[in-house]
């Protein structure tokens, strides 16, 4: 394109390329986008503003350009060349004294948690048992159920707690007409029904401590949340509940702390060493500011962000539980649509990391969507998890890539469990996993899929109906935020501060 070339909006180029020689529009799908282009164009003419990296075509298509490619404008034109970037506003830095105050606040919060744990352990010691395994103390009494939240010297409703009392959050009430041991007339808390969802003072002598231990959930062992009926009967009803990989449920806002740190940091990128046990090759991932802001701003995730979470899973699950031989990962940067010899790379990884029933987790990016492919080369079963619910029959390029990789493994390895009768049949299983209801969360869904497979998979198998602990129509905001907080904490503590 020369400098004297006449500029033609690319939605018009796209529309012109989809006309037959007779001037007819190709098909109904093109007609829908065509009409949308006309509608958006009219809106822009009337004063509607589009974002800097969006134009009429993208809004009409309702999808982003593939990385490194701009639709309808010809080969070799990059996104940065086609969409001029607006000057970046200079962000106001957090004053050093304010940043130091936030760091002190973090230290204070951790100190409070530690003191609370020590106090809870002292209560547990009075009842006997192994205090080192306490992760949460739950209150049981004939009239209610709740959780102990206090620390020494705590107050309640701006008043000091009475001696030998603790602050209890009331979660479930069985006898609503029973009086509170310590009523609060000013707050209108006289009966147990009044205290539901509130914090009240409760005598230590009337508390029956039940210790909840952190356990890895699996297909037959779910987390439980109590209900009124389950507490009354003594049986708790199993439902889905988050599992924090750090073994705690603290509410420290690591995402906020990381954001504050970046604003005041002069460092623009950090090295993330990737051991060979993760992707079957040792290399260093470069984590940049823009990668971190993908998580902070809840943007569409790139491969670096995905790989950093894989490193987190390696550090927090595979190594401590000695699962390195049970799971391996395929590097998403080596198998994208723009690469060649993907099957050879995947097949060679199968061969070099060959162990019975090892699961190979492969985050795959089509260019505008993340999904997860999990392969058990021993049984020649491939599990397919797509948060859009697209059938594997519509992803033939992906299917050929992994089919060929399994055939490479099959040729080099005689230890497959597949009979000769079925030797040509590679089985694909589409997992009924949670699905997204927007166009940007696919990467976060892949993070959760990987975490849940590592926690729940037994003997190299993923159930067709997915793990019962996580059978959901979609992930809640809380579950998505959980992996974001884990990612931010890992980056802040392990990569940036290198603790």
Short mmCIF file of C-alpha atoms in Angstrom, two decimals, residues 245-463:
data_model
loop_
_atom_site.label_atom_id
_atom_site.label_comp_id
_atom_site.label_asym_id
_atom_site.label_seq_id
_atom_site.Cartn_x
_atom_site.Cartn_y
_atom_site.Cartn_z
CA UNK A 245 -4.61 -23.90 46.42
CA UNK A 246 -2.80 -22.03 49.19
CA UNK A 247 -4.78 -24.04 51.72
CA UNK A 248 -6.55 -21.02 53.23
CA UNK A 249 -9.58 -18.84 52.68
CA UNK A 250 -7.97 -15.51 53.47
CA UNK A 251 -9.40 -12.44 51.80
CA UNK A 252 -6.13 -10.58 51.28
CA UNK A 253 -6.67 -8.58 48.03
CA UNK A 254 -3.58 -9.77 46.16
CA UNK A 255 -4.93 -8.45 42.86
CA UNK A 256 -5.17 -4.94 44.36
CA UNK A 257 -1.72 -5.18 45.91
CA UNK A 258 -0.23 -6.36 42.62
CA UNK A 259 -1.91 -3.51 40.75
CA UNK A 260 -0.54 -0.97 43.24
CA UNK A 261 2.94 -2.46 42.98
CA UNK A 262 2.95 -2.23 39.17
CA UNK A 263 2.04 1.46 39.23
CA UNK A 264 5.14 2.21 41.30
CA UNK A 265 7.51 -0.33 39.75
CA UNK A 266 10.26 0.56 37.27
CA UNK A 267 10.69 -3.08 36.23
CA UNK A 268 8.85 -3.86 33.00
CA UNK A 269 9.24 -7.64 32.80
CA UNK A 270 10.24 -10.60 34.95
CA UNK A 271 11.82 -13.98 34.21
CA UNK A 272 9.71 -17.05 35.00
CA UNK A 273 11.91 -20.18 34.89
CA UNK A 274 9.99 -23.19 33.55
CA UNK A 275 11.48 -26.55 34.67
CA UNK A 276 11.61 -29.38 32.15
CA UNK A 277 9.08 -31.39 34.17
CA UNK A 278 6.30 -28.98 33.16
CA UNK A 279 6.43 -28.76 29.35
CA UNK A 280 9.19 -31.35 28.78
CA UNK A 281 11.62 -28.54 28.01
CA UNK A 282 13.47 -26.08 30.19
CA UNK A 283 13.13 -22.44 29.23
CA UNK A 284 12.34 -19.00 30.66
CA UNK A 285 8.98 -17.32 30.18
CA UNK A 286 9.07 -13.51 30.08
CA UNK A 287 6.22 -11.99 32.09
CA UNK A 288 5.48 -8.38 31.14
CA UNK A 289 3.31 -5.58 32.52
CA UNK A 290 0.76 -6.17 29.77
CA UNK A 291 0.52 -9.88 30.70
CA UNK A 292 -0.22 -9.02 34.33
CA UNK A 293 -2.81 -6.41 33.37
CA UNK A 294 -4.71 -9.13 31.48
CA UNK A 295 -5.56 -10.61 34.88
CA UNK A 296 -5.98 -7.30 36.72
CA UNK A 297 -8.36 -5.86 34.12
CA UNK A 298 -10.08 -9.21 33.44
CA UNK A 299 -9.05 -9.17 29.80
CA UNK A 300 -8.74 -11.98 27.26
CA UNK A 301 -5.75 -14.11 28.36
CA UNK A 302 -2.56 -14.67 26.37
CA UNK A 303 -0.32 -17.74 26.38
CA UNK A 304 2.19 -16.28 28.87
CA UNK A 305 -0.54 -15.76 31.47
CA UNK A 306 -1.73 -19.35 30.95
CA UNK A 307 1.83 -20.71 31.28
CA UNK A 308 2.41 -18.83 34.54
CA UNK A 309 -0.68 -20.49 36.05
CA UNK A 310 0.64 -23.85 34.85
CA UNK A 311 3.87 -23.08 36.75
CA UNK A 312 1.73 -22.29 39.83
CA UNK A 313 -0.03 -25.67 39.53
CA UNK A 314 3.36 -27.36 39.24
CA UNK A 315 4.64 -25.66 42.41
CA UNK A 316 1.51 -25.98 44.54
CA UNK A 317 0.09 -29.35 43.43
CA UNK A 318 2.43 -31.52 41.35
CA UNK A 319 5.61 -31.20 43.40
CA UNK A 320 4.14 -31.32 46.96
CA UNK A 321 1.91 -34.30 46.11
CA UNK A 322 4.55 -36.09 43.98
CA UNK A 323 2.25 -36.02 40.94
CA UNK A 324 4.93 -35.05 38.41
CA UNK A 325 4.71 -38.47 36.75
CA UNK A 326 0.89 -38.36 36.68
CA UNK A 327 0.53 -35.10 34.77
CA UNK A 328 2.41 -33.24 32.07
CA UNK A 329 1.57 -30.14 30.02
CA UNK A 330 1.83 -29.29 26.34
CA UNK A 331 3.19 -25.79 25.73
CA UNK A 332 0.42 -23.72 24.08
CA UNK A 333 3.02 -21.52 22.36
CA UNK A 334 4.19 -24.56 20.33
CA UNK A 335 0.86 -25.76 18.94
CA UNK A 336 -1.00 -22.65 17.79
CA UNK A 337 -2.54 -22.51 14.29
CA UNK A 338 0.42 -20.47 13.02
CA UNK A 339 2.94 -23.24 13.79
CA UNK A 340 3.92 -26.32 11.78
CA UNK A 341 4.88 -29.78 13.04
CA UNK A 342 2.58 -29.48 16.06
CA UNK A 343 1.80 -33.22 15.93
CA UNK A 344 5.49 -34.13 15.95
CA UNK A 345 6.10 -31.92 18.99
CA UNK A 346 3.12 -33.35 20.89
CA UNK A 347 3.90 -36.97 19.93
CA UNK A 348 7.54 -36.61 20.95
CA UNK A 349 6.44 -35.23 24.32
CA UNK A 350 4.21 -38.30 24.78
CA UNK A 351 7.16 -40.56 24.03
CA UNK A 352 9.71 -38.82 26.25
CA UNK A 353 7.35 -38.55 29.23
CA UNK A 354 5.82 -41.99 28.81
CA UNK A 355 4.33 -43.37 32.04
CA UNK A 356 1.21 -45.54 32.41
CA UNK A 357 -1.93 -43.37 32.40
CA UNK A 358 -0.11 -40.03 32.44
CA UNK A 359 -2.50 -37.23 31.47
CA UNK A 360 -1.14 -34.57 29.11
CA UNK A 361 -2.97 -31.26 29.53
CA UNK A 362 -2.86 -29.07 26.46
CA UNK A 363 -4.35 -25.54 26.51
CA UNK A 364 -5.08 -24.73 22.87
CA UNK A 365 -5.80 -21.36 21.27
CA UNK A 366 -7.61 -21.29 17.94
CA UNK A 367 -6.63 -17.65 17.49
CA UNK A 368 -9.63 -16.18 19.27
CA UNK A 369 -10.70 -18.90 21.72
CA UNK A 370 -9.06 -21.07 24.40
CA UNK A 371 -10.02 -24.68 25.06
CA UNK A 372 -8.39 -27.64 26.80
CA UNK A 373 -7.41 -30.99 25.28
CA UNK A 374 -6.31 -33.74 27.69
CA UNK A 375 -4.71 -36.91 26.31
CA UNK A 376 -4.09 -40.32 27.86
CA UNK A 377 -1.75 -41.86 25.24
CA UNK A 378 -1.75 -45.24 27.04
CA UNK A 379 -5.47 -45.77 26.45
CA UNK A 380 -5.59 -43.56 23.34
CA UNK A 381 -8.44 -41.52 24.86
CA UNK A 382 -8.57 -37.76 24.22
CA UNK A 383 -10.73 -35.59 26.47
CA UNK A 384 -12.05 -32.36 24.97
CA UNK A 385 -13.20 -29.45 27.18
CA UNK A 386 -14.63 -26.42 25.36
CA UNK A 387 -16.30 -23.61 27.32
CA UNK A 388 -18.33 -22.73 24.22
CA UNK A 389 -19.68 -26.27 23.92
CA UNK A 390 -18.64 -26.59 20.25
CA UNK A 391 -18.61 -30.20 19.07
CA UNK A 392 -15.20 -31.63 18.21
CA UNK A 393 -16.56 -32.47 14.76
CA UNK A 394 -16.40 -28.76 13.99
CA UNK A 395 -12.70 -28.56 14.91
CA UNK A 396 -11.17 -30.91 12.35
CA UNK A 397 -7.72 -29.25 12.33
CA UNK A 398 -7.46 -29.73 16.10
CA UNK A 399 -8.64 -33.32 15.83
CA UNK A 400 -6.12 -34.22 13.11
CA UNK A 401 -3.27 -32.65 15.11
CA UNK A 402 -3.86 -34.79 18.20
CA UNK A 403 -4.85 -37.93 16.28
CA UNK A 404 -1.52 -37.78 14.45
CA UNK A 405 0.34 -37.17 17.73
CA UNK A 406 -1.20 -40.30 19.27
CA UNK A 407 -0.29 -42.30 16.14
CA UNK A 408 3.32 -41.12 16.47
CA UNK A 409 3.31 -42.32 20.08
CA UNK A 410 1.64 -45.59 19.05
CA UNK A 411 4.31 -46.30 16.43
CA UNK A 412 7.14 -45.75 18.92
CA UNK A 413 5.53 -47.44 21.92
CA UNK A 414 4.19 -50.97 22.26
CA UNK A 415 2.74 -50.38 25.72
CA UNK A 416 -0.65 -48.98 24.75
CA UNK A 417 -3.70 -50.64 26.31
CA UNK A 418 -5.67 -50.51 23.07
CA UNK A 419 -6.40 -53.90 21.50
CA UNK A 420 -5.39 -54.61 17.93
CA UNK A 421 -9.06 -54.71 16.97
CA UNK A 422 -9.41 -51.08 18.06
CA UNK A 423 -5.92 -50.06 17.01
CA UNK A 424 -7.20 -47.56 14.48
CA UNK A 425 -9.82 -46.07 16.80
CA UNK A 426 -8.67 -43.09 18.82
CA UNK A 427 -11.52 -42.19 21.18
CA UNK A 428 -12.54 -38.56 21.64
CA UNK A 429 -14.69 -37.76 24.69
CA UNK A 430 -16.43 -34.40 24.87
CA UNK A 431 -16.67 -33.51 28.56
CA UNK A 432 -19.84 -31.81 29.83
CA UNK A 433 -17.88 -29.09 31.60
CA UNK A 434 -19.08 -25.64 32.76
CA UNK A 435 -19.62 -23.25 29.83
CA UNK A 436 -19.13 -19.50 29.56
CA UNK A 437 -21.87 -16.98 28.80
CA UNK A 438 -19.66 -14.23 27.37
CA UNK A 439 -16.90 -13.80 24.81
CA UNK A 440 -13.87 -13.25 27.05
CA UNK A 441 -13.73 -15.83 29.86
CA UNK A 442 -12.45 -18.85 27.88
CA UNK A 443 -8.90 -18.49 29.28
CA UNK A 444 -10.14 -18.36 32.88
CA UNK A 445 -12.26 -21.45 32.27
CA UNK A 446 -9.17 -23.31 31.01
CA UNK A 447 -7.31 -22.33 34.21
CA UNK A 448 -10.11 -23.82 36.32
CA UNK A 449 -10.36 -26.96 34.14
CA UNK A 450 -6.64 -27.65 34.65
CA UNK A 451 -6.84 -27.05 38.39
CA UNK A 452 -9.88 -29.29 38.84
CA UNK A 453 -8.43 -32.11 36.72
CA UNK A 454 -5.26 -32.14 38.82
CA UNK A 455 -7.32 -32.18 42.02
CA UNK A 456 -9.94 -34.73 40.98
CA UNK A 457 -8.70 -37.04 38.21
CA UNK A 458 -8.14 -40.65 39.23
CA UNK A 459 -6.16 -43.23 37.23
CA UNK A 460 -5.87 -40.95 34.19
CA UNK A 461 -9.64 -40.68 33.66
CA UNK A 462 -12.00 -37.68 33.33
CA UNK A 463 -15.72 -38.57 33.68
#
